[in-house]
XYZ file of C-alpha atoms in Angstrom:
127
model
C -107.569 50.045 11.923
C -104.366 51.581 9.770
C -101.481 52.333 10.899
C -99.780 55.759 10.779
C -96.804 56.155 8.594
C -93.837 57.017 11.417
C -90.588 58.030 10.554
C -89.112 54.889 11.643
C -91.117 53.557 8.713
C -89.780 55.983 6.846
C -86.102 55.166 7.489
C -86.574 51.514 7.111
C -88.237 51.596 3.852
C -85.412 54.021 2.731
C -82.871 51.427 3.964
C -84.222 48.704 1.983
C -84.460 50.808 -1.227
C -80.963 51.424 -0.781
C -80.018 47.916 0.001
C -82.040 46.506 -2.915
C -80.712 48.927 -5.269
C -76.935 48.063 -4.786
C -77.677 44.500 -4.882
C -79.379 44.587 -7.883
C -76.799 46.673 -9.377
C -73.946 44.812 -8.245
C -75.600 41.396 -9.805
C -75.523 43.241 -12.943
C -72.530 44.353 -13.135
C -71.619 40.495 -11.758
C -73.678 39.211 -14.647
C -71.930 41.679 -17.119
C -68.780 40.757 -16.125
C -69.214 37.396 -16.943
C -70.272 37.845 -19.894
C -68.121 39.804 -21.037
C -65.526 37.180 -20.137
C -66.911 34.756 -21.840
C -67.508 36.302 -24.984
C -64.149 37.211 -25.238
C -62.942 41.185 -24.087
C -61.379 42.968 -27.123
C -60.180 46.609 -27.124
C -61.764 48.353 -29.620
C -59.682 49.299 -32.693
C -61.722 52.840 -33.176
C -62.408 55.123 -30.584
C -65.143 57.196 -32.597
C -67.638 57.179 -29.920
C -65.044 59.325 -27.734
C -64.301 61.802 -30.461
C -65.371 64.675 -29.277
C -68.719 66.174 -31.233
C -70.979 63.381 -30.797
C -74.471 64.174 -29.413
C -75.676 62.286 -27.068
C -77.870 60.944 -28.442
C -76.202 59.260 -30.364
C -74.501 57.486 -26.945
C -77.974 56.630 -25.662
C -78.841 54.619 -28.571
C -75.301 53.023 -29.563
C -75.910 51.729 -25.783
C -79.751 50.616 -26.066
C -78.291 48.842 -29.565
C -75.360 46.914 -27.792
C -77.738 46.536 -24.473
C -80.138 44.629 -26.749
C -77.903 43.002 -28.170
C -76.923 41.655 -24.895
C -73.262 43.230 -24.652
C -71.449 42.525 -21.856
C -70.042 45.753 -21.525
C -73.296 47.449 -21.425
C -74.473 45.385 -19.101
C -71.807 46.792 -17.055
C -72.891 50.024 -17.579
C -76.389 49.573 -16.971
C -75.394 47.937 -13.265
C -73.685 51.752 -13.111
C -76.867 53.340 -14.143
C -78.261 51.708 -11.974
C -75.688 52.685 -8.888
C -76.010 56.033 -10.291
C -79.773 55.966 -10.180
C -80.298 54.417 -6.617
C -79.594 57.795 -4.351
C -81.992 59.494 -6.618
C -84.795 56.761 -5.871
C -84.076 57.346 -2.521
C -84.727 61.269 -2.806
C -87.513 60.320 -4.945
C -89.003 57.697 -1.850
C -88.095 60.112 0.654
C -90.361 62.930 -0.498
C -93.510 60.630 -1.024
C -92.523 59.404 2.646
C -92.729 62.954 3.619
C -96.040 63.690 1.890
C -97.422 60.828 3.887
C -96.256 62.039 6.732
C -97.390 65.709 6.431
C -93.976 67.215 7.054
C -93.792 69.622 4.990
C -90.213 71.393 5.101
C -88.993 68.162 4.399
C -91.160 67.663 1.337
C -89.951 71.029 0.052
C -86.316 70.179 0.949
C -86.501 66.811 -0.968
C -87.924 68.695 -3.990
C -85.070 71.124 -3.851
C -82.443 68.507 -3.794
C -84.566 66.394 -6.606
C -84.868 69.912 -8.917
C -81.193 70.505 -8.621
C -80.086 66.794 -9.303
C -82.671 66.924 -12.226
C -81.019 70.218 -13.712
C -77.578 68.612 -13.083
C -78.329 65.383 -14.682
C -80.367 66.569 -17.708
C -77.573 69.565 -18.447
C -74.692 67.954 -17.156
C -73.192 70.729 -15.308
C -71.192 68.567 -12.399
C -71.393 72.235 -10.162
């Protein structure tokens, strides 16, 4: 015999998504940190890469270069990411939840919320 999905499920699950996410992005930046120190922290000399005019692109892939490199400063960043990216799993959990559960105002809420953090992310208009 299953179980329903209840909303206490709901909120638990939610909880631990939450939990997980912020430990797994704190032992990044942890991780980052230390090696960082260890490898010796150096201003940089240029600061082309905050010259204004460069695409974005061109970000993205200057970090995927140093994160594969195994930079400790973009480890760093990718514990933010991941900070960053944690309330939007939870949106993302949250409306699945709510599909499970059949309640729909909540589903269309959580898509609201989800379409206008989308727009806002992928634009980068803050309001």
């Amino acid at each position: 015999m299953r179980k329903d999905f209840t909303d206490l499920d709901l909120n638990r699950s939610v909880g631990n998504l939450l939990r997980l996410g912020v430990i797994l992005s704190v032992s990044t930046s942890i991780i980052g940190f230390i090696k960082l120190f260890t490898e010796g922290f150096k201003m940089p000399r240029k600061y082309t890469m905050l010259e204004m005019g460069n695409s974005s692109e061109k970000v993205w892939s200057h970090f995927w270069e140093t994160l594969m490199k195994g930079d400790g400063m973009a480890i760093i960043q990718l514990g933010i990411l991941m900070l960053i990216f944690t309330p939007l799993m939870r949106i993302i959990f949250a409306l699945i939840g709510y599909m499970k559960e059949k309640d729909y105002v909540y589903v269309v809420i959580s898509t609201i919320v989800l379409a206008i953090m989308a727009i806002s992310f992928f634009t980068g208009y803050a309001h």
